[in-house]
mmCIF file of C-alpha atoms in Angstrom:
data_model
loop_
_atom_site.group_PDB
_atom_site.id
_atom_site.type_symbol
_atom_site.label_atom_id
_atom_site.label_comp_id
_atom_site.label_asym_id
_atom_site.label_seq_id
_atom_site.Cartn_x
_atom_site.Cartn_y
_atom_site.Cartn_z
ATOM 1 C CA UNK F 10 71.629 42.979 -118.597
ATOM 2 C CA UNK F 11 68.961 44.611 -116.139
ATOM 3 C CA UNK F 12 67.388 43.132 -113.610
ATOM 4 C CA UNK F 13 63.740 43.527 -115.093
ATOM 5 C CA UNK F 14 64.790 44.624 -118.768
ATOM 6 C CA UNK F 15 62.984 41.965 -121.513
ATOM 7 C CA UNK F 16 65.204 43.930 -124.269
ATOM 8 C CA UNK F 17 69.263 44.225 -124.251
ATOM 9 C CA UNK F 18 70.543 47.141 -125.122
ATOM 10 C CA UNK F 19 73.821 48.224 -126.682
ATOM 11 C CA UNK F 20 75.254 49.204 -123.806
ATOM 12 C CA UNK F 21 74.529 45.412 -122.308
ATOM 13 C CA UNK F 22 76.283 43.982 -126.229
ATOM 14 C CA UNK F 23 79.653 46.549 -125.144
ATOM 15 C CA UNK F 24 80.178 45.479 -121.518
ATOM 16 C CA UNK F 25 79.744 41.693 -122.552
ATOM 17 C CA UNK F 26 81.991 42.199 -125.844
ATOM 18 C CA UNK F 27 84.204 44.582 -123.970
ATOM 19 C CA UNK F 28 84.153 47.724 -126.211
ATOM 20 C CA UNK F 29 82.353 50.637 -126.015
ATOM 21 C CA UNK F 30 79.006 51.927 -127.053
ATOM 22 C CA UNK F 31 80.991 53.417 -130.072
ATOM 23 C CA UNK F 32 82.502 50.383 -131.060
ATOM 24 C CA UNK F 33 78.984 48.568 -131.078
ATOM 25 C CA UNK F 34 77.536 51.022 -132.834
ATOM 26 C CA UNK F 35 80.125 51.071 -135.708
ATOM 27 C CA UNK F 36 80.169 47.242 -135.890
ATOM 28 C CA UNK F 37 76.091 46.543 -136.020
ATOM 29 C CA UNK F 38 76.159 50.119 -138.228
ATOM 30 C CA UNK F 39 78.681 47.609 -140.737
ATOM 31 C CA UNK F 40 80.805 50.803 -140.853
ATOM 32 C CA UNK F 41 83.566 49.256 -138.473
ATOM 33 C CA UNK F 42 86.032 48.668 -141.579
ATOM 34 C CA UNK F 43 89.531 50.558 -140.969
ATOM 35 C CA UNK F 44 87.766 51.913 -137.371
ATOM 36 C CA UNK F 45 88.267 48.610 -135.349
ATOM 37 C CA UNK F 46 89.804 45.067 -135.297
ATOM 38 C CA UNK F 47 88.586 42.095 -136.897
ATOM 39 C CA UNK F 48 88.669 40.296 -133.745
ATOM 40 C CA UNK F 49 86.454 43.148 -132.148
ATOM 41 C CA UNK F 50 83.891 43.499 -134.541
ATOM 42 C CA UNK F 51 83.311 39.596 -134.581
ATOM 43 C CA UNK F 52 83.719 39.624 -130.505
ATOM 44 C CA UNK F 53 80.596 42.409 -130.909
ATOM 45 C CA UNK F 54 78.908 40.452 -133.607
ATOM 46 C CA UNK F 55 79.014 37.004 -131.473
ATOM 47 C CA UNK F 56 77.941 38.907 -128.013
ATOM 48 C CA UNK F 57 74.654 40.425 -129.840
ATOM 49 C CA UNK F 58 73.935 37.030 -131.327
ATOM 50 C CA UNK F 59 74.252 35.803 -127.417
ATOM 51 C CA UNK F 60 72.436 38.295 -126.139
ATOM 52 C CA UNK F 61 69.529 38.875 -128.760
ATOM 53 C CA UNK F 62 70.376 42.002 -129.216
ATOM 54 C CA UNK F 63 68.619 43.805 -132.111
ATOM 55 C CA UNK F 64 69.390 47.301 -133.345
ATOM 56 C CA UNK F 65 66.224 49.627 -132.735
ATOM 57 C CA UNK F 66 66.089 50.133 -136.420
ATOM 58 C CA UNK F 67 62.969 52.456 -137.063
ATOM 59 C CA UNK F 68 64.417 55.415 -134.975
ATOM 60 C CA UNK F 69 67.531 55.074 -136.961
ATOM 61 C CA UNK F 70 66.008 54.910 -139.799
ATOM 62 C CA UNK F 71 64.003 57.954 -138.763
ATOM 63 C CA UNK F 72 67.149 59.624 -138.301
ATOM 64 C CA UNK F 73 68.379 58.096 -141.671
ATOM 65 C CA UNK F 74 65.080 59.105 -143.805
ATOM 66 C CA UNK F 75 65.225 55.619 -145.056
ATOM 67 C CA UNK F 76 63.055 52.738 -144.502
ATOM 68 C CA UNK F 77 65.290 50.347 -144.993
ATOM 69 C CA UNK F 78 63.168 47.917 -147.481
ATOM 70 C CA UNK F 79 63.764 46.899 -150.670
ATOM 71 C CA UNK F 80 61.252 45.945 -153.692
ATOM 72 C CA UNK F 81 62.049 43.027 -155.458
ATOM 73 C CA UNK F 82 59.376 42.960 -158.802
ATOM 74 C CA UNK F 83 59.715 39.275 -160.264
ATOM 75 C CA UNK F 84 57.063 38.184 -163.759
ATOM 76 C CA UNK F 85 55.291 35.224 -161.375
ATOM 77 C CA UNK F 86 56.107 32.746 -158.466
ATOM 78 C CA UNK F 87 55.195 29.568 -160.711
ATOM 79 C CA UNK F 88 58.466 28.617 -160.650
ATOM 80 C CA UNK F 89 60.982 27.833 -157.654
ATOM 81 C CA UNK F 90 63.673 30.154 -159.764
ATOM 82 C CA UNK F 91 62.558 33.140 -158.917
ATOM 83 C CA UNK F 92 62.020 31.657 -155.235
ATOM 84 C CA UNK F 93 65.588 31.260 -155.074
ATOM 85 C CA UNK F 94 66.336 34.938 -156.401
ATOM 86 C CA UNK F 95 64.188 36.192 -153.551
ATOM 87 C CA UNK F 96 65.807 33.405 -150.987
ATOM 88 C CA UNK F 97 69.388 35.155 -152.337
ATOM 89 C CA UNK F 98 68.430 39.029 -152.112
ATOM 90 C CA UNK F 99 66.798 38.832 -148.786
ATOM 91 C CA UNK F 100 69.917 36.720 -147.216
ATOM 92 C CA UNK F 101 72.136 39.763 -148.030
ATOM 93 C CA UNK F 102 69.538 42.564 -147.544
ATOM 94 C CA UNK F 103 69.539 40.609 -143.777
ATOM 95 C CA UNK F 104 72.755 40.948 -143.092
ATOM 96 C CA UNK F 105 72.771 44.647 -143.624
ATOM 97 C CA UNK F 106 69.758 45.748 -142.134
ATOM 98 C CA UNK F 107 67.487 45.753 -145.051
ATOM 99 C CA UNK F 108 64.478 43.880 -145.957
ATOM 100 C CA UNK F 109 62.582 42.889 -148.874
ATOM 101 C CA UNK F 110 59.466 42.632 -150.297
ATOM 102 C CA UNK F 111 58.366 40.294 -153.053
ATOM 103 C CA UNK F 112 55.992 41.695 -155.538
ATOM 104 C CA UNK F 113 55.201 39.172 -158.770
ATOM 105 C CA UNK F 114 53.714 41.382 -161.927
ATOM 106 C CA UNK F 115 50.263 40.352 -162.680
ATOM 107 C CA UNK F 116 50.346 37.213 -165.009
ATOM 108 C CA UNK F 117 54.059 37.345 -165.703
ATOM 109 C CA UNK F 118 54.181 40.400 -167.447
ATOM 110 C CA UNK F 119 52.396 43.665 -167.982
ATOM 111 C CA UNK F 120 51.743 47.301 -165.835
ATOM 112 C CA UNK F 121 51.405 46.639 -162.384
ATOM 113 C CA UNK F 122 50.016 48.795 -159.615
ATOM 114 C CA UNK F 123 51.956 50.270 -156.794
ATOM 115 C CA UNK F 124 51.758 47.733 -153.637
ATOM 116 C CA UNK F 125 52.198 50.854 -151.549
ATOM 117 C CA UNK F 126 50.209 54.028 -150.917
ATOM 118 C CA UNK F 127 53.556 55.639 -152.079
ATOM 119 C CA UNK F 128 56.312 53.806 -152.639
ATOM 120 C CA UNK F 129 58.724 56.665 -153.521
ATOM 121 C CA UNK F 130 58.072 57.098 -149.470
ATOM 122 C CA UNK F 131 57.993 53.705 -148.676
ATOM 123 C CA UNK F 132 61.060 52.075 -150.255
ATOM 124 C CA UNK F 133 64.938 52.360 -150.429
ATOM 125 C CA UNK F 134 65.247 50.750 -154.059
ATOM 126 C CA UNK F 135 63.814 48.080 -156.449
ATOM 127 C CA UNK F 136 65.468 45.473 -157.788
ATOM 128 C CA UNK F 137 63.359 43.955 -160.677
ATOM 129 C CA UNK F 138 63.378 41.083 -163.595
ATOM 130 C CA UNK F 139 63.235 42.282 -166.920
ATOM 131 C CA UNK F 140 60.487 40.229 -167.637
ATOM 132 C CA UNK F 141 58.384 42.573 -165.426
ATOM 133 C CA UNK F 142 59.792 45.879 -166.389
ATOM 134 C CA UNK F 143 56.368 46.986 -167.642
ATOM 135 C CA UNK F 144 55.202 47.089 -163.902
ATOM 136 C CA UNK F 145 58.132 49.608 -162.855
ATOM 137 C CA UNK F 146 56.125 52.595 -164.008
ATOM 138 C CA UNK F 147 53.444 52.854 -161.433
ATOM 139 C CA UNK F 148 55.628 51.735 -158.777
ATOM 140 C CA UNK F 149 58.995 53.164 -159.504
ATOM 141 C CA UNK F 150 58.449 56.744 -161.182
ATOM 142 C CA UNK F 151 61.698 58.152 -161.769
ATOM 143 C CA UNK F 152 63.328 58.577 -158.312
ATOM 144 C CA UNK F 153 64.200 55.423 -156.677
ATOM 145 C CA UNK F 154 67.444 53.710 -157.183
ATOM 146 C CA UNK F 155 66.826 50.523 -159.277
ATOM 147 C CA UNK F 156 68.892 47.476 -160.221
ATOM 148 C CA UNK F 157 67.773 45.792 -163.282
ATOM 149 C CA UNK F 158 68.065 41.721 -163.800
ATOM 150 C CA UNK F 159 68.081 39.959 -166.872
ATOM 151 C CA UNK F 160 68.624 43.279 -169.050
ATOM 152 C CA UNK F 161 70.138 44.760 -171.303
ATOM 153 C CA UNK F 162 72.928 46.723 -169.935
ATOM 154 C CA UNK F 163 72.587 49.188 -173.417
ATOM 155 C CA UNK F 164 69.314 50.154 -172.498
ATOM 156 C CA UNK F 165 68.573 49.557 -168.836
ATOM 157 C CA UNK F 166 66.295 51.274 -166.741
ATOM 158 C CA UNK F 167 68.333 51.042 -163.719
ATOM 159 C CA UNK F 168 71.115 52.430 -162.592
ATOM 160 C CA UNK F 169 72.988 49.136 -162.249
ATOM 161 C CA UNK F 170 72.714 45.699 -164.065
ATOM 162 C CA UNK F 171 73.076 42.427 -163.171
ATOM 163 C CA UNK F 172 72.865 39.415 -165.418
ATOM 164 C CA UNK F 173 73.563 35.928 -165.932
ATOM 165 C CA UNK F 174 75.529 34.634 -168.869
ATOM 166 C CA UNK F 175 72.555 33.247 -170.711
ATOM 167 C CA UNK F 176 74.403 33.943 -174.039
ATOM 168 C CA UNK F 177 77.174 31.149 -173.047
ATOM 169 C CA UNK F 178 74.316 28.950 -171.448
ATOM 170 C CA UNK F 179 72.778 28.413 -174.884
ATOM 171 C CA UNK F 180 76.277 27.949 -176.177
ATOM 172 C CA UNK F 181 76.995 25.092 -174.311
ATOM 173 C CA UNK F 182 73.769 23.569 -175.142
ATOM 174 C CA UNK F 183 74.396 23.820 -179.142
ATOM 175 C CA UNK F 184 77.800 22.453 -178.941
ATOM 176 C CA UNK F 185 76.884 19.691 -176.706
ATOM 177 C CA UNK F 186 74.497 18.587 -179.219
ATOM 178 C CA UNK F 187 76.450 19.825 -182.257
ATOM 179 C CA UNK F 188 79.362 17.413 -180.443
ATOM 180 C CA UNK F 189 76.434 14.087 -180.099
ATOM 181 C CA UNK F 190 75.973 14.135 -184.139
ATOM 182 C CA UNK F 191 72.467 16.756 -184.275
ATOM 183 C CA UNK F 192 71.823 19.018 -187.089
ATOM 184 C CA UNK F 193 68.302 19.352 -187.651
ATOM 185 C CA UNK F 194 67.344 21.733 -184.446
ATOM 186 C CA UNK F 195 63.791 22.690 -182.770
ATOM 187 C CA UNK F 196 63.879 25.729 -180.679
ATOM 188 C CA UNK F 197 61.207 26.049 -178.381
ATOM 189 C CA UNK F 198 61.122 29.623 -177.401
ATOM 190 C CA UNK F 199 59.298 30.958 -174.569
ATOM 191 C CA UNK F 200 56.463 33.058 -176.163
ATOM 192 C CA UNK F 201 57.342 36.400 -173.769
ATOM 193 C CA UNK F 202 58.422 39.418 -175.023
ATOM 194 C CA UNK F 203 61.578 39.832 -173.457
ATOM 195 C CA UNK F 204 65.378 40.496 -173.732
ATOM 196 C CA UNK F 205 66.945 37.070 -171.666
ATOM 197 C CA UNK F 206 64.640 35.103 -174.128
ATOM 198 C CA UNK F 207 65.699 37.180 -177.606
ATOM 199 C CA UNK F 208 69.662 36.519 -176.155
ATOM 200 C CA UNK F 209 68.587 33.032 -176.257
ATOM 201 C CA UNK F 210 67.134 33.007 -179.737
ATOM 202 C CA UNK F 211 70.075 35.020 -181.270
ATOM 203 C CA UNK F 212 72.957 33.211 -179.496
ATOM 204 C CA UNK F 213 71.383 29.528 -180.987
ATOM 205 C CA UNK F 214 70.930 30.722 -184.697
ATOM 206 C CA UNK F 215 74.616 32.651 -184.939
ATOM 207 C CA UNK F 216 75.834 29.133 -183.266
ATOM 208 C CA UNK F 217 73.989 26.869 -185.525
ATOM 209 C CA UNK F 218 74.985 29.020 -188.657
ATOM 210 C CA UNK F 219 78.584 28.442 -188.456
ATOM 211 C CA UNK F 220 78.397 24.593 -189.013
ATOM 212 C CA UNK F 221 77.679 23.447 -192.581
ATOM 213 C CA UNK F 222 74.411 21.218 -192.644
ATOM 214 C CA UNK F 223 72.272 22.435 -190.232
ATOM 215 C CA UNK F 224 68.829 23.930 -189.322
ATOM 216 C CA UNK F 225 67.064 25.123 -187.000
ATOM 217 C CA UNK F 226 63.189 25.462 -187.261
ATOM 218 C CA UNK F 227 61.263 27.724 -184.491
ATOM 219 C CA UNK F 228 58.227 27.109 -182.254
ATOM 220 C CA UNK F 229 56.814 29.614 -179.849
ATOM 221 C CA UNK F 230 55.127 28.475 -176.406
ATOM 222 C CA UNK F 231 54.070 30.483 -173.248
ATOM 223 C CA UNK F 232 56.040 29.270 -170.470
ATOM 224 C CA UNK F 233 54.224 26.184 -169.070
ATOM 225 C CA UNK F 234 53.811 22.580 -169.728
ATOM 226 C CA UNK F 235 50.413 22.274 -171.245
ATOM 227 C CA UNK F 236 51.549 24.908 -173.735
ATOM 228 C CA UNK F 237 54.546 23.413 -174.948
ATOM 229 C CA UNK F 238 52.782 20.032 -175.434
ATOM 230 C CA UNK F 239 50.881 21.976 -178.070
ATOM 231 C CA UNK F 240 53.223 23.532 -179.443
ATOM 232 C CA UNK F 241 56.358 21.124 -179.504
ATOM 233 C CA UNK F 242 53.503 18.605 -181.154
ATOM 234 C CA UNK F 243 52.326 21.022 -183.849
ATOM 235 C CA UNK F 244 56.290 21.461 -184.746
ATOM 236 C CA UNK F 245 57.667 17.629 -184.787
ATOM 237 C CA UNK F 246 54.576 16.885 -186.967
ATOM 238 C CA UNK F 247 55.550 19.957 -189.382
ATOM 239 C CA UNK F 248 56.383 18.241 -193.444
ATOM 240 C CA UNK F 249 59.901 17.974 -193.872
ATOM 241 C CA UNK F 250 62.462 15.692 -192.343
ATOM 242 C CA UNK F 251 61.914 16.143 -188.480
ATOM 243 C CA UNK F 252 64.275 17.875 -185.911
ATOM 244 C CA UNK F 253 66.395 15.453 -183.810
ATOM 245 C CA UNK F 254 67.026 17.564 -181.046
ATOM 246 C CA UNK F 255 64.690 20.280 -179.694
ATOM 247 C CA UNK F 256 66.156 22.940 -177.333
ATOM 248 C CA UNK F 257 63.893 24.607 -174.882
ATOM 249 C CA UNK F 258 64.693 28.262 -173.267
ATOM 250 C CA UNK F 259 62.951 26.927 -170.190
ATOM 251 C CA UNK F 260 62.886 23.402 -168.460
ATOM 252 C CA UNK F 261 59.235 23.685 -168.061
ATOM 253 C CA UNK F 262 58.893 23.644 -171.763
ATOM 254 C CA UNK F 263 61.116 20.953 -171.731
ATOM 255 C CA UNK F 264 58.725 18.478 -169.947
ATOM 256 C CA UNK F 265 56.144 19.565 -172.435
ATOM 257 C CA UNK F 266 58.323 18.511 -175.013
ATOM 258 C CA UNK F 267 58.532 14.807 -173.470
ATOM 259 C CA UNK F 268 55.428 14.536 -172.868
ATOM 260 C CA UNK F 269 54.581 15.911 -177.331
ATOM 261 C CA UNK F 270 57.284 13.062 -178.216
ATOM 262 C CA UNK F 271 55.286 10.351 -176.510
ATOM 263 C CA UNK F 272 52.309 11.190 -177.967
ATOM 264 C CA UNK F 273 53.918 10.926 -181.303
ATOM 265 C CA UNK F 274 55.779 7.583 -180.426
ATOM 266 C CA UNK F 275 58.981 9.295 -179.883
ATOM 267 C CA UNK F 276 61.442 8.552 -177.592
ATOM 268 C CA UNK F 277 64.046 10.480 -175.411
ATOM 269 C CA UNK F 278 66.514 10.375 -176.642
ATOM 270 C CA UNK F 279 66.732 7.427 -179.102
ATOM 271 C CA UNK F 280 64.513 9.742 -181.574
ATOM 272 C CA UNK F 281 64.783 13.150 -179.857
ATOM 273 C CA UNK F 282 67.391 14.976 -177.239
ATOM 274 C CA UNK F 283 65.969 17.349 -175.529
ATOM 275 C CA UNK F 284 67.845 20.240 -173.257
ATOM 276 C CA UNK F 285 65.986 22.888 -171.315
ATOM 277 C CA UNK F 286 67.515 25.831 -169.207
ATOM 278 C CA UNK F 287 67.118 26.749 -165.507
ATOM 279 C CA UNK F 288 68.047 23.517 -163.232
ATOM 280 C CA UNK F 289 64.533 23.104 -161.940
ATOM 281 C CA UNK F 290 64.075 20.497 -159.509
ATOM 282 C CA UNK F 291 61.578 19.077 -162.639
ATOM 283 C CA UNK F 292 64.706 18.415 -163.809
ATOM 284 C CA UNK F 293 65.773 15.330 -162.096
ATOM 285 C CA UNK F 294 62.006 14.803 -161.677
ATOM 286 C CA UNK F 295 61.273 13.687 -165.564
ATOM 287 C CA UNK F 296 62.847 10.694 -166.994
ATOM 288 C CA UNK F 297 64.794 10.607 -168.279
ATOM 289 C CA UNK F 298 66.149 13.199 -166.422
ATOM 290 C CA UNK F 299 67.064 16.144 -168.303
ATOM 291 C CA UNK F 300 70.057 17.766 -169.498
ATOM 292 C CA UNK F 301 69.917 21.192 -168.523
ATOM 293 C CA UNK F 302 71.850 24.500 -168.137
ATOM 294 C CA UNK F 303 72.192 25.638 -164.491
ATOM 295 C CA UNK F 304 71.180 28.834 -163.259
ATOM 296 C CA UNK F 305 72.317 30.082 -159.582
ATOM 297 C CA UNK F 306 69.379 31.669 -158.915
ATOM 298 C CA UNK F 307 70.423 32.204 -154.912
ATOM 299 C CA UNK F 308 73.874 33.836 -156.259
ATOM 300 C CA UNK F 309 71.356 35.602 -158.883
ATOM 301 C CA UNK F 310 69.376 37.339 -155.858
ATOM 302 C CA UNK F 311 72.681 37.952 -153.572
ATOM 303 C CA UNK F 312 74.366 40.050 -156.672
ATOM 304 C CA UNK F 313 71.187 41.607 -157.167
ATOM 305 C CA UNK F 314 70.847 43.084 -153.833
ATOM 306 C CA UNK F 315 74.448 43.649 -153.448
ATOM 307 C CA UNK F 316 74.405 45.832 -156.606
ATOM 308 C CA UNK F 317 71.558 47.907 -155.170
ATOM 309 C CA UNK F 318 73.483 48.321 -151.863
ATOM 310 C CA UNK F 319 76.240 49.611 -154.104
ATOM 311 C CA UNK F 320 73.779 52.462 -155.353
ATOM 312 C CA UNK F 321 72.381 53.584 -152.314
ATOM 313 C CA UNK F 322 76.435 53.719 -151.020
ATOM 314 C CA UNK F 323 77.692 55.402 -154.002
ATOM 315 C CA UNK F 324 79.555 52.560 -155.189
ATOM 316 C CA UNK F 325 80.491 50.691 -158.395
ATOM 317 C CA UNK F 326 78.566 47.358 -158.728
ATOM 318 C CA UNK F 327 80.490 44.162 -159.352
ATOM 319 C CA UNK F 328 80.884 43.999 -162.805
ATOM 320 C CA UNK F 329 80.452 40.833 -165.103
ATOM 321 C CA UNK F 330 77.976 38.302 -165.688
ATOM 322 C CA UNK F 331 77.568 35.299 -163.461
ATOM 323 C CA UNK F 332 78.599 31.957 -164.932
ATOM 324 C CA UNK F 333 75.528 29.046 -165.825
ATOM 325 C CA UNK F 334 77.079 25.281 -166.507
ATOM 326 C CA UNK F 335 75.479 22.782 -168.980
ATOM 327 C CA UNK F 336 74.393 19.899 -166.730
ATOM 328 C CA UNK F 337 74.107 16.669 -168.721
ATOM 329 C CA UNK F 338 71.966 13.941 -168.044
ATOM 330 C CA UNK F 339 69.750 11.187 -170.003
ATOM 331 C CA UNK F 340 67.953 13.222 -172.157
ATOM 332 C CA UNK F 341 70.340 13.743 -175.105
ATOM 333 C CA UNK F 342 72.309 11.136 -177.369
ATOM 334 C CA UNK F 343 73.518 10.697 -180.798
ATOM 335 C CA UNK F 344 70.713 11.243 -183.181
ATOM 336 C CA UNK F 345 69.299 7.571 -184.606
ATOM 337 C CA UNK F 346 68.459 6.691 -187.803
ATOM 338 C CA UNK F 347 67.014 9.360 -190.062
#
């Protein structure tokens, strides 16, 4: 580099790689594929790291018309899950170029207004949660190029989809209790009007009505603690015999549900197992801790933004929905004595 220079240029990144300007440019420009070697483009890659080199991205992306940024619209931050999305689309917006800014929808859900003066000028694409698809209006209009999360691929806004398999999440839940002994069911449904949370309401009563003896009553609870206390009490105290295992589309509604059992001289899971859904670090934070189905929300984030990358390229999105596990833990047992 320069005697005098504070910035290193290309041209210092090609003599210490060995290449030319070209070669640099093709490399940083992630356009080297089927143009140069392997071994180049990571000799280029490892003498920009060395050398601090960074790309003068705003007069490219003059030259581009793009800005290079990327919306990502989630319903709230009160959980870490959606920090984790965020954490997973701005890892692979870094590493080509991009960035991304995290907008949460007012409470949750609902219209939104536009973060930007114009963000039709301001933005490459939006990636955005279902459960804030209301707020898309203002922000989107109809031109930029959006990946949906959490939708319905039949009637998605966006021009790509990308979901986990939430369907087979709840299905592993069911038959691990159907497997303990459980037939009388509570489902504690997340009181939001949205399509992840009506896959998780459909998938549990078609599983439930193919075996013989069961039921499955149904309690609705925004999506926080205090609320599910309410409403998981109001349900076990209901006339009838009472559910043995309650299944919660959220682990936050799960820890209600604890602390509703307790109140009512219950315990987990001697009188009631109890399974939530996400993997929150609440999780392993409750005791007993609880048996859960595990949601990648990092992997969520990194699919997200490398479906919207597909767009903007003109490219087919990876197709198929990302695997979720069934984590068990203390919370669930063979039902007791009726």
């Amino acid at each position: 580099m320069a005697r005098g220079s504070t910035r290193p240029t290309s041209r210092d990144v090609a003599q210490a790689a060995g290449v030319s300007q070209a070669a640099v440019s093709l490399v940083l420009g992630d356009k080297w594929h089927g143009r140069v070697s392997e071994a180049t483009a990571q000799r280029v890659r490892e003498a920009a790291r060395d050398l601090g080199y960074r790309p003068n991205l705003a007069a490219r992306n003059l030259r581009l018309g793009r800005t290079r940024t990327v919306l990502l619209v989630v319903p709230a931050l009160t959980t870490e899950f959606f920090a984790g999305v965020y954490t997973g689309a701005a890892r692979v917006a870094a590493e080509h170029g991009f960035g991304v800014v995290l907008y949460p929808s007012p409470e949750g859900i609902g219209p939104a207004r536009d973060p930007f003066a114009s963000a039709q000028a301001a933005l490459d694409g939006v990636i955005a949660s279902s459960m804030a698809a209301d707020a898309l209006t203002a922000i989107r209009g109809e031109a930029l190029p959006l990946v949906m999360l959490d939708s319905d691929p039949a009637g998605s806004l966006g021009a790509a989809t990308v979901n986990l398999d939430i369907a087979d999440g709840v299905r592993q839940a069911a038959e691990h209790l159907l497997s303990l002994g459980h037939r009388r069911f509570l489902h504690l449904a997340a009181d939001v009007p949205s399509w992840t949370f009506e896959v998780r309401a459909r998938e549990l009563a078609a599983r439930l009505a193919e075996v013989p003896g069961t039921s499955v009553r149904t309690a609705r609870s925004p999506i926080s603690i205090e609320g599910a206390v309410a409403a998981a009490e109001t349900a076990l105290c209901e006339p009838g015999p009472r559910p043995t295992a309650v299944i919660c589309d959220d682990d936050q509604l799960a820890a209600g549900t604890y602390k509703a059992a307790r109140r009512l001289g219950l315990g987990v899971p001697d009188d009631l197992s109890v399974t939530g859904l996400d993997d929150l670090a609440l999780a392993t934070a409750i005791d007993p801790e609880l048996t859960t189905v595990r949601l990648d929300a990092e992997l969520f984030g990194e699919r997200g933004m490398r479906a919207l990358l597909a767009v903007l390229e003109g490219r087919e999105p990876e197709a198929g929905d990302i695997p979720v596990r069934l984590v068990v833990r203390g919370s669930t047992a063979p039902p007791g004595l009726p």
